[in-house]
Coordinates of C-alpha atoms in Angstrom, one line a residue:
Y14 CA 23.3 54.2 133.6
D15 CA 22.1 57.8 133.3
T16 CA 22.7 60.3 130.4
R17 CA 23.7 63.6 131.7
G18 CA 25.2 66.3 129.6
G19 CA 25.2 64.1 126.5
R20 CA 27.4 61.5 128.2
L21 CA 26.2 57.9 129.5
W22 CA 27.3 57.7 133.2
H23 CA 27.6 54.4 135.2
V24 CA 26.5 55.1 138.8
T25 CA 29.9 54.4 140.1
E26 CA 31.4 57.0 137.6
K27 CA 28.6 59.3 138.7
N28 CA 29.4 58.9 142.5
E29 CA 33.2 59.6 141.7
A30 CA 32.4 62.8 139.7
D31 CA 30.0 64.1 142.4
A32 CA 32.4 63.4 145.1
L33 CA 35.3 65.2 143.3
R34 CA 33.0 68.1 142.5
F35 CA 32.2 68.5 146.2
L36 CA 35.8 68.4 147.2
E37 CA 36.8 71.0 144.6
S38 CA 33.9 73.4 145.5
R39 CA 33.5 72.9 149.3
P40 CA 34.2 75.9 151.6
R41 CA 37.8 75.4 152.7
D42 CA 37.1 76.9 156.1
K43 CA 34.4 74.4 157.2
P44 CA 34.8 70.8 158.3
F45 CA 33.3 68.1 156.2
F46 CA 32.5 64.4 155.9
A47 CA 32.1 62.5 152.8
N48 CA 31.5 58.9 152.4
V49 CA 31.4 57.7 148.8
A50 CA 30.2 54.2 147.6
F51 CA 32.3 53.2 144.7
F52 CA 30.3 49.9 144.0
A53 CA 26.9 50.4 142.3
T54 CA 24.0 49.1 144.4
H55 CA 22.5 45.9 143.2
A56 CA 18.8 45.4 143.8
V57 CA 17.1 41.9 143.8
D58 CA 14.2 42.7 141.8
G59 CA 14.4 40.7 138.5
D60 CA 15.4 43.9 136.5
K61 CA 17.6 43.1 133.6
R62 CA 19.9 46.1 134.3
Q63 CA 21.6 44.2 137.1
Y64 CA 25.4 44.2 137.5
L65 CA 26.0 46.6 134.5
V66 CA 29.8 46.9 133.8
Q67 CA 31.3 50.2 133.3
N68 CA 32.3 51.0 129.7
K69 CA 36.0 51.6 130.7
S70 CA 36.2 48.1 132.2
R71 CA 34.0 46.2 129.7
T72 CA 36.8 44.6 127.7
L73 CA 38.8 43.3 130.7
Y74 CA 36.5 40.2 131.1
E75 CA 35.1 39.7 127.6
D76 CA 36.9 36.5 127.1
D77 CA 36.4 35.0 130.7
V78 CA 33.9 32.9 132.0
I79 CA 33.0 33.4 135.7
P80 CA 30.9 30.6 137.1
D81 CA 28.1 31.1 139.6
P82 CA 29.3 30.2 143.1
P83 CA 28.0 26.9 144.7
N84 CA 25.8 28.7 147.2
N85 CA 24.2 31.0 144.5
D86 CA 20.5 30.1 145.6
L87 CA 17.8 31.3 147.6
T88 CA 18.5 29.2 150.7
S89 CA 21.9 30.9 151.0
Y90 CA 20.3 34.2 150.4
H91 CA 17.8 33.8 152.9
A92 CA 20.5 32.8 155.6
L93 CA 22.2 36.2 155.2
P94 CA 21.8 38.4 158.4
E95 CA 18.7 40.6 158.5
F96 CA 20.5 43.8 157.5
F97 CA 20.8 42.1 153.9
A98 CA 17.1 41.7 153.7
D99 CA 15.0 42.8 150.7
N100 CA 13.8 45.9 152.6
N101 CA 17.4 47.0 152.9
E102 CA 17.6 50.5 151.2
G103 CA 20.5 49.5 149.2
R104 CA 18.3 47.0 147.2
T105 CA 15.9 49.8 146.1
R106 CA 16.2 50.8 142.6

């Protein structure tokens, strides 16, 4: 989360707002490419701010219990392809 303009933004909401602002303000006579990630990056660093739910969807799962999958362990993590390694830019907070 980040506070901007007196509002608390989830990174996914911020990505959406930035993309829409770009689309609305871009020069209409120039080609462009936009790649927008709509899922927040999750770093593997022990930070307690992992997997923060967006405020607008917070109540959707409040009464649900979602169990950890059976392969939620370091052995499975280390068996992932190299591009999922800890030095992957997507894991940088």
